[in-house]
Short mmCIF file of C-alpha atoms and ligand atoms in Angstrom, two decimals:
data_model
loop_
_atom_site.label_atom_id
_atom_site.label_comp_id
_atom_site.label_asym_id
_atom_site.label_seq_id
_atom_site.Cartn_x
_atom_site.Cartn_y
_atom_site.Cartn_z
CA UNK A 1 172.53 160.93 74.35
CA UNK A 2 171.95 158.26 76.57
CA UNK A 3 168.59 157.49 75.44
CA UNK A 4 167.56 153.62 74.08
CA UNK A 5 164.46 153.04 73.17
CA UNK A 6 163.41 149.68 74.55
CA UNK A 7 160.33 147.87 72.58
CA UNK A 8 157.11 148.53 74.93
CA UNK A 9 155.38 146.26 76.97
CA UNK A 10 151.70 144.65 75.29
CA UNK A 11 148.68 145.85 76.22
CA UNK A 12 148.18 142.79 78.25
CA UNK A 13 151.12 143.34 80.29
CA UNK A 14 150.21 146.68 81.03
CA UNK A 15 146.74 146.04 81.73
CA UNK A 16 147.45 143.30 84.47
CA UNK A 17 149.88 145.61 85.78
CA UNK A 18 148.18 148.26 86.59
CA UNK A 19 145.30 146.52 87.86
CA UNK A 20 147.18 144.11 90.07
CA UNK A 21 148.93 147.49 91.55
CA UNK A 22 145.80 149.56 92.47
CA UNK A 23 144.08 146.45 93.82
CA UNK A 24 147.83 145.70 95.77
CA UNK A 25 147.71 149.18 97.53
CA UNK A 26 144.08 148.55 98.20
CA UNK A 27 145.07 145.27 99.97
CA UNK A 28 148.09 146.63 101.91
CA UNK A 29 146.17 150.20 102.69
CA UNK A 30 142.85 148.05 103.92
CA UNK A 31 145.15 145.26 105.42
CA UNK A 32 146.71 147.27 108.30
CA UNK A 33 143.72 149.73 108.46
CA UNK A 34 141.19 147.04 109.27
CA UNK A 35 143.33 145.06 111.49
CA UNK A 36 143.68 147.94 114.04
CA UNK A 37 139.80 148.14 113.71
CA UNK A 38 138.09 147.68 117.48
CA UNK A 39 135.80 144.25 116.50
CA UNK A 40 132.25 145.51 115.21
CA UNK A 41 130.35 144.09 112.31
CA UNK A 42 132.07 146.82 109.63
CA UNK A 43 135.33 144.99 110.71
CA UNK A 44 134.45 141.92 109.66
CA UNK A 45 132.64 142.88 105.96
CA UNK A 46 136.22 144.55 105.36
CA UNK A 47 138.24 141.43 106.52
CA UNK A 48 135.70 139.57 104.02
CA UNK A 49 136.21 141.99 101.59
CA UNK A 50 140.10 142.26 101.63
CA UNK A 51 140.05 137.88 101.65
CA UNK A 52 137.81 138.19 98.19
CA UNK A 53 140.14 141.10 97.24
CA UNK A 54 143.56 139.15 97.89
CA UNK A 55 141.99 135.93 96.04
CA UNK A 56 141.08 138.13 93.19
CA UNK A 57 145.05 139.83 92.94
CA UNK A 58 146.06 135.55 92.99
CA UNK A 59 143.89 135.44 90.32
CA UNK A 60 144.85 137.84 88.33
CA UNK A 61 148.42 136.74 89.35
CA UNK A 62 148.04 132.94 87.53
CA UNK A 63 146.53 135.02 84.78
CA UNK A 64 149.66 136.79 84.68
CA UNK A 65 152.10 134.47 84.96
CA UNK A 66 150.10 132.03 82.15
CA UNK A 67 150.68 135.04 79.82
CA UNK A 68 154.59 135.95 81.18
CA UNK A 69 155.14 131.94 80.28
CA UNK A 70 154.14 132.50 76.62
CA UNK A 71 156.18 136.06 76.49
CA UNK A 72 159.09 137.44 76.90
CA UNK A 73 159.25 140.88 78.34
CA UNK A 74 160.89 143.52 76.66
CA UNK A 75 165.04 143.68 77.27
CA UNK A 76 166.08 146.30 79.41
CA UNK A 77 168.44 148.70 77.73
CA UNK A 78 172.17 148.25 76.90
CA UNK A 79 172.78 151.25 79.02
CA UNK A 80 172.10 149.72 82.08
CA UNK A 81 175.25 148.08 83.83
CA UNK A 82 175.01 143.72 84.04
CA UNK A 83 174.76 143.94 87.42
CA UNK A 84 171.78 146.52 87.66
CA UNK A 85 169.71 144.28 85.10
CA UNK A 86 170.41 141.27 87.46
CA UNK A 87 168.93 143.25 90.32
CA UNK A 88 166.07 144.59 88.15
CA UNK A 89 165.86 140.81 87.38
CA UNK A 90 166.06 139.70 90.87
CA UNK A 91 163.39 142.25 92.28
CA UNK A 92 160.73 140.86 89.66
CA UNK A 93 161.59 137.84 90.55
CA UNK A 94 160.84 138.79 94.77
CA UNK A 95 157.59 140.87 93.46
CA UNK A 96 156.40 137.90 91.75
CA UNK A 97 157.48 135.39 95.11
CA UNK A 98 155.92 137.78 97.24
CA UNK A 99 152.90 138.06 95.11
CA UNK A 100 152.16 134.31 95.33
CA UNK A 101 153.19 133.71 98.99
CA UNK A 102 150.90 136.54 100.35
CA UNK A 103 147.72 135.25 99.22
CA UNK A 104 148.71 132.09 100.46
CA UNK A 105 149.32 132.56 103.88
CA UNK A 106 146.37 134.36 103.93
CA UNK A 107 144.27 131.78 102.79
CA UNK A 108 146.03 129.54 105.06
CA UNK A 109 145.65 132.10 107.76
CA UNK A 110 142.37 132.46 107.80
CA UNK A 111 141.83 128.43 107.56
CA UNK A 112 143.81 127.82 110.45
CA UNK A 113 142.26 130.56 112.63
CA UNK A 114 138.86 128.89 111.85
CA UNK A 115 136.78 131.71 109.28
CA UNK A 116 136.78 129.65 106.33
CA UNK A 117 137.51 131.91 102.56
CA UNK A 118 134.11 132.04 100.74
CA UNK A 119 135.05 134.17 97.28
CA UNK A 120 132.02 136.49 97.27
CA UNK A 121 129.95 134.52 99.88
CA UNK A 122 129.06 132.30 97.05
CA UNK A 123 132.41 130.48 95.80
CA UNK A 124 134.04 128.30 98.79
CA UNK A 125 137.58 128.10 98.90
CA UNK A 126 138.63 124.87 100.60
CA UNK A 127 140.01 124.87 103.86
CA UNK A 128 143.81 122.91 103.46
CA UNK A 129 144.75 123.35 106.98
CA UNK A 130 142.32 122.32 110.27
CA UNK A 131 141.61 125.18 112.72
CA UNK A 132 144.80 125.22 115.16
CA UNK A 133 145.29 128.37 117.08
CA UNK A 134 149.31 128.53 117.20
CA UNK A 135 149.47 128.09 113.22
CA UNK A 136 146.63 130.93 112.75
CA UNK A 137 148.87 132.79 114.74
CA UNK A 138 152.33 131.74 112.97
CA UNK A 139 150.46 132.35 109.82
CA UNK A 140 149.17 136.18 110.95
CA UNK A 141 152.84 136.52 111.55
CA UNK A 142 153.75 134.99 108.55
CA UNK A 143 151.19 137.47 106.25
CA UNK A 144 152.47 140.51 108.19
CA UNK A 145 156.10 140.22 107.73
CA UNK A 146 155.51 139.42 104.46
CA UNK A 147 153.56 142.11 103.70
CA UNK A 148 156.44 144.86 105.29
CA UNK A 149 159.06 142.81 103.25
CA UNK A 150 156.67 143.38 100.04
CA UNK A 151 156.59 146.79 100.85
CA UNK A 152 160.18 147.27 101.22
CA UNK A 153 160.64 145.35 97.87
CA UNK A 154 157.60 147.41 96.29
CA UNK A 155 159.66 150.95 97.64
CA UNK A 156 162.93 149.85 95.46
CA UNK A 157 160.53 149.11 92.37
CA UNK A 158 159.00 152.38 92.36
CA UNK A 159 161.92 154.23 93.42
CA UNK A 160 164.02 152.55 90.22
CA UNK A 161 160.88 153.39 88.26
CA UNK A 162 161.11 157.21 89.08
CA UNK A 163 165.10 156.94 88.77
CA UNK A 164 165.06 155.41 85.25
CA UNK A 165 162.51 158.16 84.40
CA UNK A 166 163.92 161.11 85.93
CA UNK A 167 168.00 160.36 86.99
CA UNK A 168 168.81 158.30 83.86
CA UNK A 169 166.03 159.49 81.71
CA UNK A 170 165.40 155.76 79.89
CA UNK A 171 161.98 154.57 79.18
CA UNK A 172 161.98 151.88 81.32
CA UNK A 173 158.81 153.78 82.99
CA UNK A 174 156.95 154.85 79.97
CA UNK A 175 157.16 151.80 78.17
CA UNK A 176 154.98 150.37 80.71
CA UNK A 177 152.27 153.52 80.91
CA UNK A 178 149.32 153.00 78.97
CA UNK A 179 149.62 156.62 77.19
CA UNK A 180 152.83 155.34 75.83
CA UNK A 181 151.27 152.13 73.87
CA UNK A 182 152.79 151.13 70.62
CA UNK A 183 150.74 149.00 68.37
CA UNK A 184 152.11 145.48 69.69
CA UNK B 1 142.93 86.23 143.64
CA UNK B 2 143.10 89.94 143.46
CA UNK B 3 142.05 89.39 139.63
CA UNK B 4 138.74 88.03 140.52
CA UNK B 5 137.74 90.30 143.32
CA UNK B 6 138.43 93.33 140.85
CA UNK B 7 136.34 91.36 138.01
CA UNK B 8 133.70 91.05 140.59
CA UNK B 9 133.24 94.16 141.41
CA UNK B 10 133.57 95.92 138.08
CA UNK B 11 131.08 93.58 137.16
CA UNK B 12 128.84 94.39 139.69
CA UNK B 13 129.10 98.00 139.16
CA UNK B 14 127.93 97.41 135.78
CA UNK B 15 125.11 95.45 137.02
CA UNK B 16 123.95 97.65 139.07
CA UNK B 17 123.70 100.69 136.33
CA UNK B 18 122.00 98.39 134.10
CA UNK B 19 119.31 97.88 136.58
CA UNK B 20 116.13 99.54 136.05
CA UNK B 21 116.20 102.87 138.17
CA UNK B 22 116.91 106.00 137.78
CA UNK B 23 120.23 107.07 137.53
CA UNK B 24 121.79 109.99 138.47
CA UNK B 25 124.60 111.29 135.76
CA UNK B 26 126.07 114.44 137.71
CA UNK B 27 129.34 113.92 137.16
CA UNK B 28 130.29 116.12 133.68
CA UNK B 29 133.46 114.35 132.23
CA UNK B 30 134.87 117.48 130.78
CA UNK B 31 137.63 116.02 128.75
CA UNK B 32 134.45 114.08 127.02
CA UNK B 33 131.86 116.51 126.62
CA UNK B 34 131.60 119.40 124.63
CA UNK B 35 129.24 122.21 124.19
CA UNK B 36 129.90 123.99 120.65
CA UNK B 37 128.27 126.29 118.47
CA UNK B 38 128.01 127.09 114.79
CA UNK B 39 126.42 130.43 113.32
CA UNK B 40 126.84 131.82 109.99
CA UNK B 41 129.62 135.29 109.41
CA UNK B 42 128.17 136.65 105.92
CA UNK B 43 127.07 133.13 104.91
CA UNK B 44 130.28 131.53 105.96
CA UNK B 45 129.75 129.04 108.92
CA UNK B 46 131.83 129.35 111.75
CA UNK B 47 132.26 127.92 114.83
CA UNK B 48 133.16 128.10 118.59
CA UNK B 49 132.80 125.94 121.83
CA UNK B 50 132.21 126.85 125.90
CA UNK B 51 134.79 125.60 127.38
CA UNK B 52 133.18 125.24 131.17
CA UNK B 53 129.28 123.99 131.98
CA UNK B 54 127.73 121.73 134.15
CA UNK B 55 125.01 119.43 134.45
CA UNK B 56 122.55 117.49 136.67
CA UNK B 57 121.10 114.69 135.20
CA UNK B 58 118.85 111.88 135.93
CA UNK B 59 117.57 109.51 133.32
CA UNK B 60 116.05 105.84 133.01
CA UNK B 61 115.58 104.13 129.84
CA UNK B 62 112.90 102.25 131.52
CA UNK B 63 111.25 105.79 132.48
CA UNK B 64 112.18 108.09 130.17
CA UNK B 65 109.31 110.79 131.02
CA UNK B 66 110.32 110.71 134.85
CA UNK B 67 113.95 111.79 133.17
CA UNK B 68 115.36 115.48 134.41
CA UNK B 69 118.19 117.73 132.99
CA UNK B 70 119.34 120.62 134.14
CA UNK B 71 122.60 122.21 132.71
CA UNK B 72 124.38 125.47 133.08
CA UNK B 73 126.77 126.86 131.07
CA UNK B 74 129.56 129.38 131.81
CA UNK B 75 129.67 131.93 129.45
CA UNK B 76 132.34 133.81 129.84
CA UNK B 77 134.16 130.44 128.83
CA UNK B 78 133.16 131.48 125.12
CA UNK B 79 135.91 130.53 122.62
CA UNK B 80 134.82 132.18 119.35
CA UNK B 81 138.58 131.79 117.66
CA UNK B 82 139.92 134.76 118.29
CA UNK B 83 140.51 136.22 121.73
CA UNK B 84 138.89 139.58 120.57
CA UNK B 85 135.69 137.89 119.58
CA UNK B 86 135.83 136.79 122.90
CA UNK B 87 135.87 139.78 124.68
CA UNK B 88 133.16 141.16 122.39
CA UNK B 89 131.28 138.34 122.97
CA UNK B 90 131.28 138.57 127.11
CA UNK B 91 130.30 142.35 126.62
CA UNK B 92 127.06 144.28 127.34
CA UNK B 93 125.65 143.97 123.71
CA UNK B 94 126.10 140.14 123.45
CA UNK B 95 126.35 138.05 126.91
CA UNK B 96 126.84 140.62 129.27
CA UNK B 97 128.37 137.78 131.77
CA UNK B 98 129.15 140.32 134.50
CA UNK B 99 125.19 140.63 134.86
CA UNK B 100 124.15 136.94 133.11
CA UNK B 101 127.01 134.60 134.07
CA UNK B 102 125.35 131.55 133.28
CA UNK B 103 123.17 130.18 130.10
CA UNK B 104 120.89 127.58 132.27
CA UNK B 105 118.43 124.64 130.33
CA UNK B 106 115.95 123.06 132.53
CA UNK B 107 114.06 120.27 131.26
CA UNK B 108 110.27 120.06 132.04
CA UNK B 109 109.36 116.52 129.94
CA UNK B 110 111.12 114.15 128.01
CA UNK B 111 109.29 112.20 125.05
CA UNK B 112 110.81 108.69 123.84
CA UNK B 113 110.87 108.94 119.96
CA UNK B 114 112.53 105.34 119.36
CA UNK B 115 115.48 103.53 119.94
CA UNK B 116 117.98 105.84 121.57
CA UNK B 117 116.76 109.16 120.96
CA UNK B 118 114.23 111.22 123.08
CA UNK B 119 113.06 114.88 122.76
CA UNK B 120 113.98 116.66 125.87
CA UNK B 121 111.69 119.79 126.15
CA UNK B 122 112.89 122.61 128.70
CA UNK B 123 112.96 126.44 129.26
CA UNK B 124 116.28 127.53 128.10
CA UNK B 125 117.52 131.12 129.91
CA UNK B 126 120.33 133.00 128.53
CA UNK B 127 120.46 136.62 129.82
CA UNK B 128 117.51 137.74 131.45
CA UNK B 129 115.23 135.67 128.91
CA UNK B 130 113.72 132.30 128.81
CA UNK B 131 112.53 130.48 125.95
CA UNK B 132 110.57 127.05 125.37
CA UNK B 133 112.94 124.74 123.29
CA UNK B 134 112.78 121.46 122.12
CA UNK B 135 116.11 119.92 121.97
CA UNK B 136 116.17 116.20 120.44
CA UNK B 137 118.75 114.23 122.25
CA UNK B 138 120.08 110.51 122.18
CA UNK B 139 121.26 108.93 125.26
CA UNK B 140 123.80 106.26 125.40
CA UNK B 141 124.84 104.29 128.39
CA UNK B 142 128.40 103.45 129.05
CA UNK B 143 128.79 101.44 132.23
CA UNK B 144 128.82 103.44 135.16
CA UNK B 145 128.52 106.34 132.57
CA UNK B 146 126.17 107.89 129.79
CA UNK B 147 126.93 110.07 126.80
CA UNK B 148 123.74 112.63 125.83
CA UNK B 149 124.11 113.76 122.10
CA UNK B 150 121.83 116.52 121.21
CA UNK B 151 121.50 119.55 118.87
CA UNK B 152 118.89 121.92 118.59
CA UNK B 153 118.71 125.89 117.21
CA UNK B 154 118.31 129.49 118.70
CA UNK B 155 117.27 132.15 117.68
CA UNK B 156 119.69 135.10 118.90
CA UNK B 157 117.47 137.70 118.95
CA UNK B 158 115.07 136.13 121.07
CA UNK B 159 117.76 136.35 123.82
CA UNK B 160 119.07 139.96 122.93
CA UNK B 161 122.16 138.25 122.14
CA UNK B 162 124.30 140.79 119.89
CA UNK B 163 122.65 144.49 120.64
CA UNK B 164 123.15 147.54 119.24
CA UNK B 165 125.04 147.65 115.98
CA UNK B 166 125.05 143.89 116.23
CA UNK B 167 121.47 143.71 115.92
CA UNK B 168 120.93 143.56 111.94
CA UNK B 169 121.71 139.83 110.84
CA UNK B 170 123.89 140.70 107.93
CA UNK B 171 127.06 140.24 109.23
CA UNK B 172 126.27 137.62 112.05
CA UNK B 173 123.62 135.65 111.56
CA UNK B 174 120.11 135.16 113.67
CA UNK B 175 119.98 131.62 113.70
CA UNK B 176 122.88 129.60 115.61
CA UNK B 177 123.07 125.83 116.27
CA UNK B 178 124.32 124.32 119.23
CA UNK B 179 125.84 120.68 119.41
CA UNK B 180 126.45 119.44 122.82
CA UNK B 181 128.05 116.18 123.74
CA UNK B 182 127.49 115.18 127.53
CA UNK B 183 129.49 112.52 129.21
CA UNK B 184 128.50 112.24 132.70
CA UNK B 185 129.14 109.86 135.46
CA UNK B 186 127.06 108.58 138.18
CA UNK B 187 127.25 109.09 142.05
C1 LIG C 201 148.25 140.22 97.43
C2 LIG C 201 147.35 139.94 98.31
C3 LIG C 201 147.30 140.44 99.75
C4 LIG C 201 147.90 141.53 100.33
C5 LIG C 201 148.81 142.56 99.69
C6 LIG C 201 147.51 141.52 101.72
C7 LIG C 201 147.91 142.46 102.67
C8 LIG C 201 147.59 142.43 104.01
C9 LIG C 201 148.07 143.33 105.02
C10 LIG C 201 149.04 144.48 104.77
C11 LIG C 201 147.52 142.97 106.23
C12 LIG C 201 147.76 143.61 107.58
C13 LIG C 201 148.75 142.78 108.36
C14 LIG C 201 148.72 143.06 109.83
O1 LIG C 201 148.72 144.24 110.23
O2 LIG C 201 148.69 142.09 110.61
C15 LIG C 201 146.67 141.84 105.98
C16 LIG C 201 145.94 141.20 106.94
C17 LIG C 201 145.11 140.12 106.68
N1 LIG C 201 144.97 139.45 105.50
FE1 LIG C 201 145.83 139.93 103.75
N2 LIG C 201 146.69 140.43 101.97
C18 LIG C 201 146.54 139.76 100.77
C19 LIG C 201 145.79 138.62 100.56
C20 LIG C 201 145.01 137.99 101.51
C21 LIG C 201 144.20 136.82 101.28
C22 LIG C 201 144.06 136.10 99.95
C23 LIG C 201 143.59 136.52 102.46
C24 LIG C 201 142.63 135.41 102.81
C25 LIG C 201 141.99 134.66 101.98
C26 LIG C 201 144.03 137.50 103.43
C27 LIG C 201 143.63 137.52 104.76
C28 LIG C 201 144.05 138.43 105.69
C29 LIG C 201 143.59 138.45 107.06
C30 LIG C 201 142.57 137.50 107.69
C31 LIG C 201 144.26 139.51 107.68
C32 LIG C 201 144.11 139.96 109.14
C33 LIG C 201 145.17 139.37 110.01
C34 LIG C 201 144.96 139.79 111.44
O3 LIG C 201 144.17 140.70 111.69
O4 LIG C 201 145.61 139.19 112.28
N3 LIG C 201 144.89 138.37 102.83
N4 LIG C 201 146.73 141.52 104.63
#
C-alpha cells in the first residue's frame, strides 16, 4: 500500500489555519462583492469592515509565522517525488508571500487614496504613505492582481489537498483536519 | 536706470496698499488659496477640497467693521478622493449642483478680536438654505496682496446635505469643518 502516515500538524497549526482560511474567503468573497457596490453608506461600513478584517488575517499571520519560526512542520511523505515536495514547498512559500503582501497594499492603498485604517474605529493604524491619487490607484491595482494571483495559487493548494486525499490517498489532508488530532 | 524706476514703482505700489483705505482683494490667486473640508467616515477623519470658488473682498485694517466678503464656491468642483464620491456627492441627495450650483457666504459684520484675527459673521447658503455662521478669520497683508485664513463648522443637516439613506450620521458624520485659505489680489 502506498499509505505513510505523516506525524500530524499541532493544534496550533491547525487552529490558525483554519481560521486564517474562513476569514481569507471572507476577505476575497467581500473584496470583489463590495467593490462593485454603487457608493451608499452600506458600501462604506463593508469597505471598513473588510480593512479591520484584512488587518486581523495580518495579525493572525505574524502570529503564525512567530509559531512556524519555533516549529517545524510535519515532513511530507517519502512517497511523494523530490520535485513535488519542492513545489508543495514553493506554494507555501507563495501562500505565505501573498499572505503578507495583500494586507499591505491594502493598508497602503487605502493611505494613499486618503481613508486612513482605523482597526475597529478605535485603534489607528498609521498612515506610511501621503494621499497621492496615481499611487492609490497603482496600489488598487496592485491589491487586485494580487488577490487573482492568490487565488490562482489558493486553487493549486486545494486542488493538491483533494488529490493527496482522494488520487494518492496520503494524509497530507487529514493530518491537518481537526477530527484527525493526535495528542501533540 | 531701469533698476531704479522698477524699485520706484514697486515701492510705490506697496505704499499705496499700506495706506489706510479700503482695499479691494478680488483677485482669487487660485494656485494660493484653498477651500478644503474634513468630516468624519465612521470616526475616521477624512478629507476633500473644492477645487474652483471665488471671492469679492474688501477689507481695511484701519476699518475692520466697514470690511465685506462675499465668496462663492463651485460645487460641482468637489474632490472627495475618489471620483465616485464625487459623483455621489454632486447628486440630488447631497449637493444637487444641477439645481444649487454654487455654496455662496456673504458677510454682514466683521468684529476685530486682536492682532490679526477678526470674526467675520455672514449668512452662509448652500442649496436652497441659509444659515447664520460665525467664521473666525485672520487676515494678512502681502503687498499688493492679502491671505484670509479662516475655519469654522457646519452642520450638514442644516443644509439637507446627504438625504435619504445618507441622512443617519453613522456612516458620515453631521458635523464637517471647513478650512479655507484666501489669497487675493487687488484691482
Ligand atoms: C488577506 C487579506 C486581504 C484579502 C484577501 C483582501 C482581498 C481583497 C479583494 C479580493 C478585493 C477586491 C479587489 C478589486 O476588485 O479591486 C479587495 C479590495 C480592497 N481591499 Fe482588500 N484584502 C485584504 C486585506 C486588506 C487590508 C488589510 C486592507 C486595508 C487596510 C484592504 C483594503 C481594501 C480596499 C480599500 C479595497 C477596495 C479597492 C477598490 O475598491 O478599489 N484589504 N481586497
Amino acid at each position: 500500500m502506498g499509505f505513510t502516515a505523516t506525524r500530524d500538524y499541532t493544534a496550533t497549526a491547525k487552529l490558525l489555519h483554519w481560521l486564517m482560511a474562513v476569514l481569507i474567503f471572507g476577505l476575497l468573497a467581500l473584496g470583489f462583492y463590495m467593490h462593485d457596490l454603487p457608493l451608499s453608506p452600506d458600501k462604506l461600513k463593508l469597505y471598513s469592515w473588510h480593512k479591520w478584517a484584512g488587518i486581523t488575517a495580518f495579525a493572525l499571520l505574524l502570529v503564525r509565522l512567530a509559531w512556524r519560526a519555533g516549529h517545524r512542520p510535519p515532513a511530507l511523505p517519502n512517497s511523494m517525488p523530490k520535485l513535488m515536495q519542492l513545489a508543495a514547498h514553493g506554494g507555501h512559500l507563495a501562500l505565505y508571500l501573498l499572505m503578507i503582501a495583500i494586507p499591505i497594499s491594502g493598508w497602503l492603498m487605502s493611505s494613499a487614496k486618503g481613508f486612513q485604517t482605523v482597526y475597529f474605529g478605535v485603534l489607528p493604524i498609521p498612515d506610511l504613505l501621503d494621499k497621492n491619487k496615481e499611487i492609490g490607484d497603482l496600489l488598487a491595482l496592485v491589491h487586485k492582481s494580487l488577490n487573482l494571483l492568490f487565488i490562482a495559487v489558493l486553487a493549486g493548494h486545494i486542488g493538491a489537498a483533494l488529490k493527496h486525499h482522494f488520487i494518492d490517498r496520503d494524509d497530507i489532508l487529514t493530518r491537518m483536519l481537526p477530527r484527525h488530532s493526535k495528542e501533540n | 536706470m531701469k533698476r531704479i524706476t522698477l524699485a520706484l514703482a514697486l515701492a510705490t505700489a506697496q505704499l499705496t496698499s499700506l495706506s489706510a483705505h479700503a482695499v479691494e482683494y478680488n483677485q482669487v490667486q487660485a494656485d494660493k488659496s484653498a477651500v478644503n473640508f474634513v468630516y468624519k467616515q465612521m470616526g475616521v477623519a477624512v478629507d476633500g477640497k473644492f477645487k474652483k470658488f471665488s471671492s469679492q473682498l474688501s477689507f481695511d485694517p484701519a476699518k475692520p467693521a466697514a470690511g465685506k466678503a462675499t465668496f462663492d464656491v463651485e460645487l460641482a468642483s468637489v474632490d472627495t478622493g475618489a471620483p465616485e464620491g464625487d459623483d455621489e456627492v454632486a447628486g440630488k441627495p447631497w449637493f444637487n449642483t444641477k439645481a444649487f450650483p454654487t455654496a455662496r457666504f456673504v458677510s454682514t459684520g466683521v468684529k476685530p478680536l486682536g492682532g490679526n484675527r477678526y470674526e467675520v459673521a455672514g449668512q452662509l447658503s448652500i442649496k436652497g438654505k441659509t444659515q447664520e455662521v460665525v467664521v473666525p478669520a485672520t487676515f494678512t497683508p502681502q503687498g499688493n496682496s492679502a491671505v484670509f485664513d479662516g475655519a469654522f463648522t457646519i452642520r450638514r443637516a442644516d443644509f439637507s446635505i446627504g438625504e435619504g439613506a445618507w441622512a443617519k450620521f453613522d456612516i458620515v458624520a453631521n458635523d464637517v469643518q471647513i478650512k479655507f485659505r484666501i489669497t487675493a489680489s487687488g484691482k
